[in-house]
Coordinates of C-alpha atoms and ligand atoms in Angstrom, one line a residue:
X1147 CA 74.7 -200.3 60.9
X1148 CA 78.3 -199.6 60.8
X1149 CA 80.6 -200.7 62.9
X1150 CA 84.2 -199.3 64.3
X1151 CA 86.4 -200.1 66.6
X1152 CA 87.0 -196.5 67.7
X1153 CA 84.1 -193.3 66.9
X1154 CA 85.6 -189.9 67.4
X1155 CA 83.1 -187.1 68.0
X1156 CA 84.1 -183.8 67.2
X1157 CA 86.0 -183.5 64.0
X1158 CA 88.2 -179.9 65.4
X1159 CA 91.5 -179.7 66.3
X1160 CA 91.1 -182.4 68.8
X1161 CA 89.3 -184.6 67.2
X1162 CA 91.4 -184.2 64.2
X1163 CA 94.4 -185.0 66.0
X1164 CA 93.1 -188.1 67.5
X1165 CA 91.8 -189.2 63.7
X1166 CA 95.3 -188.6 62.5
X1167 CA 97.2 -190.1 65.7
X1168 CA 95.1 -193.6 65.4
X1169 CA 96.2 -193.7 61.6
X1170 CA 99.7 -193.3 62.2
X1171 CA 99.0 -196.2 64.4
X1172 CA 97.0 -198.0 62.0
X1173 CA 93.4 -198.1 64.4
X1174 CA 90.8 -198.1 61.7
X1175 CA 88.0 -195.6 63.2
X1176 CA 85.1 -193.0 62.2
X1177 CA 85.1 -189.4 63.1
X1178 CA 81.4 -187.5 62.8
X1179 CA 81.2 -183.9 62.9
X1180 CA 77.8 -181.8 62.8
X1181 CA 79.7 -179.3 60.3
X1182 CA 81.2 -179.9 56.8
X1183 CA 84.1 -178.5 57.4
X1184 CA 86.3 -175.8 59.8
X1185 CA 84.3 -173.1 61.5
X1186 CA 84.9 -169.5 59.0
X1187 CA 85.5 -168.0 62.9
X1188 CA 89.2 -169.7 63.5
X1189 CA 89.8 -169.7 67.9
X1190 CA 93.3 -171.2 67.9
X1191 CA 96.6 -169.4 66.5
X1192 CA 99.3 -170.5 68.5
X1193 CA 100.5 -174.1 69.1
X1194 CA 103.6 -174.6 71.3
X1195 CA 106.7 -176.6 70.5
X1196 CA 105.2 -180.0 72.1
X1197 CA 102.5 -180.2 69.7
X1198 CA 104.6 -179.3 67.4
X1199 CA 106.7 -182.6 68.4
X1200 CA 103.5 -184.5 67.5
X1201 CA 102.7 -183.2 64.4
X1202 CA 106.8 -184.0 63.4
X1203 CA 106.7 -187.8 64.3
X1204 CA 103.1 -188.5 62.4
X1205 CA 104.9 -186.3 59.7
X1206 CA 102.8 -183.1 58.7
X1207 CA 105.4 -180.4 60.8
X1208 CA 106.8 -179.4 57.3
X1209 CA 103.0 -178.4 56.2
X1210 CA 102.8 -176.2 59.2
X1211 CA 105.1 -172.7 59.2
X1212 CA 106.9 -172.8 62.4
X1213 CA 107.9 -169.6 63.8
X1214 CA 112.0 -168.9 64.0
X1215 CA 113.2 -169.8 67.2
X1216 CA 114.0 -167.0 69.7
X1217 CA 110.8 -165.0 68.1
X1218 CA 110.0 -161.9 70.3
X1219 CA 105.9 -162.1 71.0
X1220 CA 105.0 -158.9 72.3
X1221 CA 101.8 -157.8 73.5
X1222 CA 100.8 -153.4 74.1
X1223 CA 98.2 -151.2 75.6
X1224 CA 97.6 -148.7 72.9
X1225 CA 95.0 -146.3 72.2
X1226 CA 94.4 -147.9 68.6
X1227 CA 96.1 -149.7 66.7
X1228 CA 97.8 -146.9 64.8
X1229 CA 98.1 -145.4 68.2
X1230 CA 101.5 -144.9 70.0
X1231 CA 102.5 -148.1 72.4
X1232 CA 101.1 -146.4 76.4
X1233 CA 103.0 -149.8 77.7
X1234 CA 104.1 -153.1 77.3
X1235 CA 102.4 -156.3 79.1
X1236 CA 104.7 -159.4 79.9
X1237 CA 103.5 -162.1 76.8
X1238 CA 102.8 -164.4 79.9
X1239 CA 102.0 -162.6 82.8
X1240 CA 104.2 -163.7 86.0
X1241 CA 106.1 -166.1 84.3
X1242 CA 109.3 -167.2 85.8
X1243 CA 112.4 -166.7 84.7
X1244 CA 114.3 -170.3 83.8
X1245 CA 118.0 -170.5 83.4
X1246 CA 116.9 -172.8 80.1
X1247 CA 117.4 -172.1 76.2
X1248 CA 114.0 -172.7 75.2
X1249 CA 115.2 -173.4 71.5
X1250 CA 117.4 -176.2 72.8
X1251 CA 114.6 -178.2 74.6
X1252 CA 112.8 -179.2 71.1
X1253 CA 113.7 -179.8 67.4
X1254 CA 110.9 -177.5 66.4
X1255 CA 109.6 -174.4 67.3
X1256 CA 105.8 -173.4 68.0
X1257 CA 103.9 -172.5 65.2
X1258 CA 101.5 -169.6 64.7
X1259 CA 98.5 -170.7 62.4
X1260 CA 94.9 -170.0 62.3
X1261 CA 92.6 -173.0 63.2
X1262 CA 90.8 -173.1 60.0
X1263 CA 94.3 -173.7 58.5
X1264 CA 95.9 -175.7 60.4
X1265 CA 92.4 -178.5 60.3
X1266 CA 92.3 -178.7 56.7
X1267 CA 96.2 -180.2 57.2
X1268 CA 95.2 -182.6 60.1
X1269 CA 92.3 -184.0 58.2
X1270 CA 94.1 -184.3 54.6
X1271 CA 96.7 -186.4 56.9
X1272 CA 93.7 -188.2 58.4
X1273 CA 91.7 -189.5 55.2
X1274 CA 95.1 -189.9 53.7
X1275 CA 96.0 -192.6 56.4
X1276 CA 92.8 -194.1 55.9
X1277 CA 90.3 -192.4 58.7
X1278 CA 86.7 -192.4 58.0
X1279 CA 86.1 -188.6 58.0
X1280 CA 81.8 -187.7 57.9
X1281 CA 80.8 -184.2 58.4
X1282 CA 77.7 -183.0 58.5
X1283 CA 77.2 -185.8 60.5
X1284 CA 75.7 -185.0 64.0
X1285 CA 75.6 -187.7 67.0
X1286 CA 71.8 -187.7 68.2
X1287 CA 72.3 -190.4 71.2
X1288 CA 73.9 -193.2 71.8
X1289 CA 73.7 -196.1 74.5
X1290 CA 76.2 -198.0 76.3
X1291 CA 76.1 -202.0 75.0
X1292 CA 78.0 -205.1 75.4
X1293 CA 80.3 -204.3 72.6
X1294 CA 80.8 -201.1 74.1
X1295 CA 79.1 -198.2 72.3
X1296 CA 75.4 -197.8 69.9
X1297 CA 75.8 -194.9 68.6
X1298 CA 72.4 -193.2 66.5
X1299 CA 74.0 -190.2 63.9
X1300 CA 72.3 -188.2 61.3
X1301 CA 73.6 -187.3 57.9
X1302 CA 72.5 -183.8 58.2
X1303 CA 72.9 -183.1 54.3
X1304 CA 69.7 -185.8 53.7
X1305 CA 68.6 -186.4 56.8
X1306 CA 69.2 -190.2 57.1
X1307 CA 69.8 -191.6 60.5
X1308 CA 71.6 -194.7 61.1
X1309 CA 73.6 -196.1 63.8
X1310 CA 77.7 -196.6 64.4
X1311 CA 78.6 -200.0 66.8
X1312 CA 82.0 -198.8 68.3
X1313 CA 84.1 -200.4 70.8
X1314 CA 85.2 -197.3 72.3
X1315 CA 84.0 -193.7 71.5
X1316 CA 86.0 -190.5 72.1
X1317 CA 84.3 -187.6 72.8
X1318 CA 86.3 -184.4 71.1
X1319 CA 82.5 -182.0 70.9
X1320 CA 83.7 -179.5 72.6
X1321 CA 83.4 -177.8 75.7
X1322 CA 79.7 -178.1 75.3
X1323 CA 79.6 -181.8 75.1
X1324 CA 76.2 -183.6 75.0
X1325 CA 78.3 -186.9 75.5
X1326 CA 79.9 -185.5 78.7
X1327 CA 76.3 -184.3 79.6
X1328 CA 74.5 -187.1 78.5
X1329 CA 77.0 -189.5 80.9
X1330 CA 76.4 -187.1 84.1
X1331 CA 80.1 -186.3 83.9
X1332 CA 79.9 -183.1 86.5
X1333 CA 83.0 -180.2 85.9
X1334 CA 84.8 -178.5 88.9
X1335 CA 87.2 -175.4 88.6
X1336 CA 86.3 -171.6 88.8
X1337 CA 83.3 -171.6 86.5
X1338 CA 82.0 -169.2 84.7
X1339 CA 83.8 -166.0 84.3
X1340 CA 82.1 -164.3 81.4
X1341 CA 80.8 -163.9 78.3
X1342 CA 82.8 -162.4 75.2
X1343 CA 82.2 -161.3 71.5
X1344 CA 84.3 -161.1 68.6
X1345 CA 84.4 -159.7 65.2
X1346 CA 86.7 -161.4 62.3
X1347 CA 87.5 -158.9 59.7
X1348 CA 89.9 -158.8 56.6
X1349 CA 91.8 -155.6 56.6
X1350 CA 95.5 -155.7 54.9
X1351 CA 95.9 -152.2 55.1
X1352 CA 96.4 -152.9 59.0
X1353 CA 99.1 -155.5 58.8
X1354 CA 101.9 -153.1 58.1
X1355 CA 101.4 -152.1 62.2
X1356 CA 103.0 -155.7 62.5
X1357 CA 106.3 -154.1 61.7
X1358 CA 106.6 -152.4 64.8
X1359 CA 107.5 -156.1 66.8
X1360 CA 104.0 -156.2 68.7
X1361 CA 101.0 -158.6 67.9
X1362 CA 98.9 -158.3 70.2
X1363 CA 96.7 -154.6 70.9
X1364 CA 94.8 -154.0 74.4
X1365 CA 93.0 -151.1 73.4
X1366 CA 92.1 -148.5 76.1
X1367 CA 90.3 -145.2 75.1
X1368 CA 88.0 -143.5 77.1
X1369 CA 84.8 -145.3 77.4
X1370 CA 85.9 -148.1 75.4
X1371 CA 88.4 -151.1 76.0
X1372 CA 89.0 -154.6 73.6
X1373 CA 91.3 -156.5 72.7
X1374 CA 92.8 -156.7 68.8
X1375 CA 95.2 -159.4 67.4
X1376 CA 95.5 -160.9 64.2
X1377 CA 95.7 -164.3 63.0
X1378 CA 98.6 -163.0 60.4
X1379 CA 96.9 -163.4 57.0
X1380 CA 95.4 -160.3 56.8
X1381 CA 92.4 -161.6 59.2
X1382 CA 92.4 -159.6 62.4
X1383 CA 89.9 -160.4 65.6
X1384 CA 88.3 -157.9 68.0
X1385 CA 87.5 -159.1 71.1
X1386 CA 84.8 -157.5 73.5
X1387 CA 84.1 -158.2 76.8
X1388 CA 80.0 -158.8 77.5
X1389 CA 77.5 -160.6 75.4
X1390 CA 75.9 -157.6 73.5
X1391 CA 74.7 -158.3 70.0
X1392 CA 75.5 -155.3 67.7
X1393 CA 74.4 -154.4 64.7
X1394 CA 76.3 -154.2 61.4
X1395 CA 76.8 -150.6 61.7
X1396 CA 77.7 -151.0 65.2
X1397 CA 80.8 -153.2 64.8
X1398 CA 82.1 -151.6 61.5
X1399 CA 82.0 -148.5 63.9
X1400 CA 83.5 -150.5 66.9
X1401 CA 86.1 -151.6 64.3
X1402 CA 87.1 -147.6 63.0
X1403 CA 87.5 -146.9 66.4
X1404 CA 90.1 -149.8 67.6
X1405 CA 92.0 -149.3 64.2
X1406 CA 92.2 -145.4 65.0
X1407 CA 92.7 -144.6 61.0
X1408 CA 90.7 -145.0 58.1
X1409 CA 92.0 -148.3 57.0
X1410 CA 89.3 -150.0 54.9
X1411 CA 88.4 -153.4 55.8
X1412 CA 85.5 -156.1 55.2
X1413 CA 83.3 -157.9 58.1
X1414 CA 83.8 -162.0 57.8
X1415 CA 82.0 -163.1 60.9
X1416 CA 81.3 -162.8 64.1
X1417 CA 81.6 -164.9 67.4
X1418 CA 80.7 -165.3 71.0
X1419 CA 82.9 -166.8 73.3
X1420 CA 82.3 -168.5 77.1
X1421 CA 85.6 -167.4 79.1
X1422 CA 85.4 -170.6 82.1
X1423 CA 87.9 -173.0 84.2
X1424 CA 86.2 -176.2 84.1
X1425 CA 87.6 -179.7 84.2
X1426 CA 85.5 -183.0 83.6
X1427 CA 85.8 -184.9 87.1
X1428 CA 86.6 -188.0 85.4
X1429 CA 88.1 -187.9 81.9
X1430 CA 86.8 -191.5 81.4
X1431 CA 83.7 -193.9 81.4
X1432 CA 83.3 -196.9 80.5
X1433 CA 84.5 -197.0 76.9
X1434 CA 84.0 -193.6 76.4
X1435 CA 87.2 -191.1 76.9
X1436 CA 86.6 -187.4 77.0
X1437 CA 89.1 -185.3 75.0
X1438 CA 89.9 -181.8 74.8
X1439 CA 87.2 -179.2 75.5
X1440 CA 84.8 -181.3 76.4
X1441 CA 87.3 -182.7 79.5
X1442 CA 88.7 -179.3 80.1
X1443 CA 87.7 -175.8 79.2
X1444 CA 90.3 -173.1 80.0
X1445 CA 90.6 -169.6 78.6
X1446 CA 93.1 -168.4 75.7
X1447 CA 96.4 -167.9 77.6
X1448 CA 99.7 -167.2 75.7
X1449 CA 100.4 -170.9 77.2
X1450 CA 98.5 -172.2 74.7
X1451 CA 96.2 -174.4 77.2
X1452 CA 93.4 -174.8 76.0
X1453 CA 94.1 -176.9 71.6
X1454 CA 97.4 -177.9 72.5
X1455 CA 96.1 -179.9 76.2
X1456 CA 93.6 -181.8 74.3
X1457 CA 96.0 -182.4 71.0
X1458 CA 98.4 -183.6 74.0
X1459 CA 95.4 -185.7 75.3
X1460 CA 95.2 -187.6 72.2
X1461 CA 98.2 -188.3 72.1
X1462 CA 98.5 -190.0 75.2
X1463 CA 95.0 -192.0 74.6
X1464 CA 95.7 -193.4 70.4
X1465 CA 98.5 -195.9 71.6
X1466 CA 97.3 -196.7 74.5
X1467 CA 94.0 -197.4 72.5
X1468 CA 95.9 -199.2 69.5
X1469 CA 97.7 -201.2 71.9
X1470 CA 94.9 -202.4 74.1
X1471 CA 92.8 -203.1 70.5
X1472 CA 96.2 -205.0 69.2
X1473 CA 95.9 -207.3 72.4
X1474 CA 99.6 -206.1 73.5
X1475 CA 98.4 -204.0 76.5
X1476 CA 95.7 -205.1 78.9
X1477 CA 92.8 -202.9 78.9
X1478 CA 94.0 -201.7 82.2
X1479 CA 96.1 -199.3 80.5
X1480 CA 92.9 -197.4 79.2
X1481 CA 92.4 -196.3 82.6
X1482 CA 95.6 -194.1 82.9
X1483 CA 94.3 -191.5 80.6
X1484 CA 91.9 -190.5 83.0
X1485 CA 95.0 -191.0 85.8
X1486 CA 97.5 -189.4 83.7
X1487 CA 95.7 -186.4 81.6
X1488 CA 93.0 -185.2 84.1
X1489 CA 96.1 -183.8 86.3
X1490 CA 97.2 -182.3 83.8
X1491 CA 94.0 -180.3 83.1
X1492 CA 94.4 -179.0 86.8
X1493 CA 97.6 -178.1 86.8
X1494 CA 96.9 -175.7 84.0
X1495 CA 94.0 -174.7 85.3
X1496 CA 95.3 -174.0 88.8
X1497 CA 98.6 -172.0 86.8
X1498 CA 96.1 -170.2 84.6
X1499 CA 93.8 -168.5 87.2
X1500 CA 97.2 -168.2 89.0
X1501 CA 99.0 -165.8 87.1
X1502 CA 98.0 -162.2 87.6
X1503 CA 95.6 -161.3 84.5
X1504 CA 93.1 -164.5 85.3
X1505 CA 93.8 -164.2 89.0
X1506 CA 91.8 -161.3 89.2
X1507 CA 88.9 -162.8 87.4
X1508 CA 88.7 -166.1 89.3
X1509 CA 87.0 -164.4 92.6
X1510 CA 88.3 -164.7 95.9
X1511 CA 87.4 -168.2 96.5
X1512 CA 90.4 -169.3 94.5
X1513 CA 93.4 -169.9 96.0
X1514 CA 96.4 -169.4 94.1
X1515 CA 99.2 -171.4 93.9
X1516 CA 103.1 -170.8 92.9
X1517 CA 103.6 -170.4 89.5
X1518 CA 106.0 -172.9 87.1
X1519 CA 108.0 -171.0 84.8
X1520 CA 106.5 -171.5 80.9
X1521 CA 109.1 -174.0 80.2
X1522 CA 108.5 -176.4 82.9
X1523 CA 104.8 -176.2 81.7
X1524 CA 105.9 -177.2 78.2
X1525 CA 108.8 -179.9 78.9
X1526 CA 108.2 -180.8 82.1
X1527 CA 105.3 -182.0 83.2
X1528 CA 104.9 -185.3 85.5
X1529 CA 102.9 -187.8 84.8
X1530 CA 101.8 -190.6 87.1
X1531 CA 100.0 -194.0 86.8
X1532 CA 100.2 -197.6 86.3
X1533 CA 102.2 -197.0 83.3
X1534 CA 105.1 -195.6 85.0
X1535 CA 106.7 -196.8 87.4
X1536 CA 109.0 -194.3 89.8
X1537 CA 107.3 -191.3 90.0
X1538 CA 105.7 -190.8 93.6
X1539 CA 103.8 -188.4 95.6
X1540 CA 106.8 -186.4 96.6
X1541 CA 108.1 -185.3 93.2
X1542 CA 106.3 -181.5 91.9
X1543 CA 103.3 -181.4 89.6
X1544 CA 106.4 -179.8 86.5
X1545 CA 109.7 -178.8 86.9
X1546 CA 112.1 -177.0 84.7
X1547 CA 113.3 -180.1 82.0
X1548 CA 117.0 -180.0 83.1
X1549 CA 116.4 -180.6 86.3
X1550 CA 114.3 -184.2 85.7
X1551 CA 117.3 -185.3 83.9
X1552 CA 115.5 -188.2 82.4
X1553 CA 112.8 -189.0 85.8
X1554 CA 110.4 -191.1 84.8
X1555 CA 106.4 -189.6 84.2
X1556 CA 108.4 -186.8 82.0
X1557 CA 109.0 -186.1 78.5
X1558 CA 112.2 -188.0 77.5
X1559 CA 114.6 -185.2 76.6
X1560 CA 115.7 -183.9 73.4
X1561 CA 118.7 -183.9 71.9
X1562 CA 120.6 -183.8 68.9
X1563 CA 122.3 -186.9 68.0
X1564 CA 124.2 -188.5 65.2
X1565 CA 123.3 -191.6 63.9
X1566 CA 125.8 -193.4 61.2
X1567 CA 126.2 -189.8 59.8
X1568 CA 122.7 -188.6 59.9
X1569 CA 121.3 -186.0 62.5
X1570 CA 118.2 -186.8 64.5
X1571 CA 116.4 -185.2 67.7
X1572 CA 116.5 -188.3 69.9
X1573 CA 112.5 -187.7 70.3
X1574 CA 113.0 -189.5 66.7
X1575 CA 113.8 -192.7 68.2
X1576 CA 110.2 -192.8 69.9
X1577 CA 106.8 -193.1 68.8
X1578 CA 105.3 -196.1 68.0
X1579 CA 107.0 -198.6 70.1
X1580 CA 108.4 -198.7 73.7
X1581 CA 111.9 -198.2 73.6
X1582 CA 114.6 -199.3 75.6
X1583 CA 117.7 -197.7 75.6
X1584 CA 121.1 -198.5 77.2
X1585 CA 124.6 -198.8 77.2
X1586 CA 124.2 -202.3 78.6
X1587 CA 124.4 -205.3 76.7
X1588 CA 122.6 -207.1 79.3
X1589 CA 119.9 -204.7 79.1
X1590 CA 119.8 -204.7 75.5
X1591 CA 119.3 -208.7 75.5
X1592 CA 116.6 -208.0 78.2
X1593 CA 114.4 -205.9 75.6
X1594 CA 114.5 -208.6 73.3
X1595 CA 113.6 -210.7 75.4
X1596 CA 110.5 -208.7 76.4
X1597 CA 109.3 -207.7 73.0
X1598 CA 110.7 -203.8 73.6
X1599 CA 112.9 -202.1 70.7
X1600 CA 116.8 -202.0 72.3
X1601 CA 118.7 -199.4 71.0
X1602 CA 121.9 -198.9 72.2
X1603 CA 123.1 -195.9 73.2
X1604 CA 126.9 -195.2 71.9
X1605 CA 128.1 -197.1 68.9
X1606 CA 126.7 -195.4 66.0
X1607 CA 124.2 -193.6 67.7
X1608 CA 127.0 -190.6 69.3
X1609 CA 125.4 -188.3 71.9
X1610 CA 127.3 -184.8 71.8
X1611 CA 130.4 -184.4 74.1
X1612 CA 128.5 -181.8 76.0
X1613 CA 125.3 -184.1 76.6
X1614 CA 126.5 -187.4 77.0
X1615 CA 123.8 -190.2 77.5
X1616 CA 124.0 -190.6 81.0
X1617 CA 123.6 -186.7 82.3
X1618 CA 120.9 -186.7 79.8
X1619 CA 119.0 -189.6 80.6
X1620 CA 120.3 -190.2 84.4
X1621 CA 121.4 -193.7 83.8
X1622 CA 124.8 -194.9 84.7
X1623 CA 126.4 -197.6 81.9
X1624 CA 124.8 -200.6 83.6
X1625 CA 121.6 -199.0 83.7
X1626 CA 118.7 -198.9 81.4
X1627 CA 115.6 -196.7 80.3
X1628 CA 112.6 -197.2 78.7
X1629 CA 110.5 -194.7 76.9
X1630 CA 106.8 -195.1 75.9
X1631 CA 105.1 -194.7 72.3
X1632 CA 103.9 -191.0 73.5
X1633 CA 107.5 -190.2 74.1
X1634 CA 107.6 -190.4 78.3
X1635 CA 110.1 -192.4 80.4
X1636 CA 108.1 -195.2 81.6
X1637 CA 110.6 -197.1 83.7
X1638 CA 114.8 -196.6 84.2
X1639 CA 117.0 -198.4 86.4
X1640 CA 120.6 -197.5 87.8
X1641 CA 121.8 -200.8 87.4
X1642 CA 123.0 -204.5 86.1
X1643 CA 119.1 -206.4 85.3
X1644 CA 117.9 -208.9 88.3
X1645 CA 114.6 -209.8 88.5
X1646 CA 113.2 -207.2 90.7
X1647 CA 114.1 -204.7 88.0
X1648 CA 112.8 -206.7 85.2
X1649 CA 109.7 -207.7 87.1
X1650 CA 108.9 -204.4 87.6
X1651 CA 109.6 -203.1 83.9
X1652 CA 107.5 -205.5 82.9
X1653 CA 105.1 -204.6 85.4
X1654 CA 104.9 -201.2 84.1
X1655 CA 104.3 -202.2 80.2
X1656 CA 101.0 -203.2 80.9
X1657 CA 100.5 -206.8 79.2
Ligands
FAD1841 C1 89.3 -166.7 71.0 C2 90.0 -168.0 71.3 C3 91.3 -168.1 71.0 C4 92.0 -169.3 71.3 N1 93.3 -169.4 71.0 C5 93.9 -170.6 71.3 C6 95.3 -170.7 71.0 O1 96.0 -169.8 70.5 N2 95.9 -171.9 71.4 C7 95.2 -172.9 71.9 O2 95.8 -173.9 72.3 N3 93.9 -172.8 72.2 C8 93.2 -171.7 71.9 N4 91.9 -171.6 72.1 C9 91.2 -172.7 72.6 C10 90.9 -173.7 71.4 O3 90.2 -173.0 70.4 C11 90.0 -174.8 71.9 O4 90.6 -175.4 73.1 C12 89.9 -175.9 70.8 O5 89.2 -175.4 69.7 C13 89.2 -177.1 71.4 O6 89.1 -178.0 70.4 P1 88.1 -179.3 70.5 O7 88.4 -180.0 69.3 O8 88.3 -179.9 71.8 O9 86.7 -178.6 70.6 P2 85.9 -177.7 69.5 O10 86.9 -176.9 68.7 O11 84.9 -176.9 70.2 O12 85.3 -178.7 68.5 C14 84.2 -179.5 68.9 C15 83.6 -180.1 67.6 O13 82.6 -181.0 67.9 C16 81.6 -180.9 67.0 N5 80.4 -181.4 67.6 C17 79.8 -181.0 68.8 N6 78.7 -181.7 69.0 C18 78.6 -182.6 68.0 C19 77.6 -183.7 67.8 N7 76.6 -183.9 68.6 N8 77.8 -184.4 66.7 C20 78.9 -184.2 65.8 N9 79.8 -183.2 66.0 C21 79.6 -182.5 67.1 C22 81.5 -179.4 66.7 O14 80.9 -179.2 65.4 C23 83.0 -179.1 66.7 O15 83.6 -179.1 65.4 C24 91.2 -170.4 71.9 C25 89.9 -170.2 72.1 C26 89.2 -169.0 71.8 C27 87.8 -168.9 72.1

């Protein structure tokens, strides 16, 4: 038997992520995934500037092209791909307008890179920082114990069973998750909504079409209707709606005709996709945490909801993990993942069948509600618990980032900063530790005293004329904030330290 204090199953994207988060913060763990390696069928492209923030502070952005900032995603109805453009679609349908400069938000930019690309990245990072990585490994059952999880797994390259002891276990398997079934975890959300295939092919002789500014090809001819992108490496995907299985000769044909020219190409795979809104109804239990798919299944949206929620969901569960493990948070603080991320998963649920191209698939019983511009989906998301103190009932579900100006429950903002001659995004100063930053010497002394990193704002670390400190992070000079490992605003004050206000900051960390 081996034991762990953390086994991650589900070695994707999401599990992936979580592997690579708990080695940055040094939680020794296992991850077990049925398949050696990445699926040949890649899902995920596109990864938004947030995950993108994650990937930077572990340290692997520079291995992932990011695309230049201001990049115009456009998405056509055409007859074929060859075809002239019949008309444009918005990238996200009924987005709203926000008086923001998206490329001023974030130091980086999203990134657009095939799943099977982007893994082998995560999980070099992973082994490299010491995880445990086992494919071919497949969980067969597992039981609840004193010691938290007993785990029974097969090596599925010789058959040998054995068992994992792990304190906790994370459940990354997908939206399909025997863990989540196994544990009685019901879903709620719209359901169902369909059934899709897809057929990967390698064509080069297509990707000069790229050159016209568009990506993304509905295709409409009589009788026939799909949906063509390309995961730009020469690898293009047809989508079709329904679940029929077609022959060889049937999709090279089905191919011809959405490529309108005689363009030769080669069949790599093919895939078959459940298009659902389904969110786990708890995202917890006991010492087992649901992450990604298996706590939320949403369709492909050019959000980016469906990889980048459950890359954002480990990040919000490894230090709160490490820290509970470390003995420097109570375990209480476990149980805000469920309170802060499972919110999350219905907002974007609720915005996805919202906006007018999944509206019209969610049926009538689903009432829509008003749309958040992208950007407040991206930076500005609240989150509430235990963990954060001043974020209550009346504030909105996101807002547009300038307008939080540094509430806690949100991303602490970004900006560029100087530091002794050296410029940083001030999401630099975050990550492992909680943070407090101020102007006030008082409050500096008070993070000492309560075990937080102080850094001072001013001095050698300048804020730009234009974005001073204070707008930035709503704090006057007497005041304080205090920004968690994952990078949210945990706690701020306005003023001087008493002990109400340090009472309640310390409160709020959790001990
Ligand atoms: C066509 C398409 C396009 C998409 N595009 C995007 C996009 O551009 N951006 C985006 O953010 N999202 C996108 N998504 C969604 C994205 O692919 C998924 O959200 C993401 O793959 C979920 O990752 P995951 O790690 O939670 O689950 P999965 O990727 O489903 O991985 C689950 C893993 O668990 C393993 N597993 C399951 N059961 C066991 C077991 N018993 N033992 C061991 N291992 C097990 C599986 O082998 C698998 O590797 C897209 C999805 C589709 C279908």
């Amino acid at each position: 038997m081996l034991h762990t204090p953390i086994l991650v199953v589900g070695g994707s994207l999401v599990g992936l992520s979580t592997s690579l988060f708990l080695s940055w913060h040094g939680v020794a763990h296992i991850v077990i995934d049925k398949h050696p390696g990445s699926s040949p069928h890649p899902r995920a492209l596109g990864f938004t500037e947030t995950t993108l923030e994650h990937y930077r502070a572990v340290g692997i952005a520079d291995q992932i092209p990011q695309v230049p900032a201001g990049t115009r995603l456009r998405r056509v109805t055409v007859e074929s791909l060859v075809g002239d453009w019949k008309s444009e679609q918005a990238w996200t349908p009924g987005d709203v307008a926000e008086p923001v400069r998206r490329a001023e938000q974030s130091p980086c930019t999203g990134a657009a890179i095939a799943q099977d690309r982007l893994e082998p990245i995560l999980r070099a990072a992973a082994a490299k920082g010491g995880a445990d990585l086992r494919g071919s490994t497949e969980l067969i059952d597992f039981q609840l114990d004193q010691d938290g999880v007993l785990a029974l797994v097969r090596d599925r390259a010789n058959g040998q069973q054995y068992e994992i002891s792990a304190r906790y276990l994370i459940a990354a398997d997908g939206a399909g998750s025997a863990v989540r079934e196994k544990l009685g975890i019901p879903r709620s959300g719209v359901g169902h909504l369909g059934v899709l295939r897809s057929v990967l092919f390698h064509c080069p002789g297509a990707d000069a079409v790229l050159q016209r500014g568009a990506q993304q090809f509905s295709i409409e001819q009589q009788g026939f209707r799909a949906f063509l992108t390309t995961y730009g490496d020469s690898r293009w995907v047809l989508m079709l709606d329904g679940d029929a299985e077609r022959t060889e000769a049937e999709l090279q044909s089905v191919i011809r005709r959405a490529l309108g020219a005689d363009i030769a190409f080669d069949i790599i795979t093919t895939g078959r996709w459940e298009m659902a809104g389904r969110i786990a109804d708890t995202y917890r239990h006991g010492p087992i945490f649901l992450a990604g798919d298996a706590a939320h299944q949403l369709p492909p949206t050019r959000g980016g909801f469906g990889a980048n929620t459950g890359i954002d969901d480990a990040w919000n569960l490894a230090w709160k993990l490490k820290r509970v493990l470390a003995g420097e948070a109570a375990p209480a603080l476990l149980d805000t993942y469920d309170a802060e991320r499972r919110p999350i998963g219905w907002l974007r649920h609720q915005q996805t069948f919202s906006r007018p191209d999944y509206a019209a698939r969610a049926g009538a019983a689903f009432k829509p509600e008003p749309l958040f511009g992208n950007d407040a989906l991206e930076f500005g998301q609240l989150v509430r618990s235990a963990a954060v103190a001043g974020a209550g009932p009346e504030l909105p579900a996101a807002a547009a980032p300038g307008e939080w100006a540094g509430q806690p429950g949100t991303r602490a903002p970004h900006v560029w900063l100087d530091r002794a001659g050296r410029r940083m995004s001030s999401l630099d100063l975050f990550g492992k530790e909680y943070v407090l930053l101020s102007a006030s010497e008082a409050w500096l002394a008070v993070a000492g005293e309560l075990g937080l990193q102080p850094v001072a704002a001013g001095g050698d670390l300048a804020f730009p004329p234009a974005q001073p400190f204070g707008a930035v992070f709503g704090v006057p000079p007497a005041g304080a904030t205090v920004v968690r490992p994952d990078g949210i605003i945990g706690w701020r004050s306005q003023a001087a330290p008493d002990d109400g206000s340090i009472g309640e900051l310390a409160a709020t960390l959790m001990r």
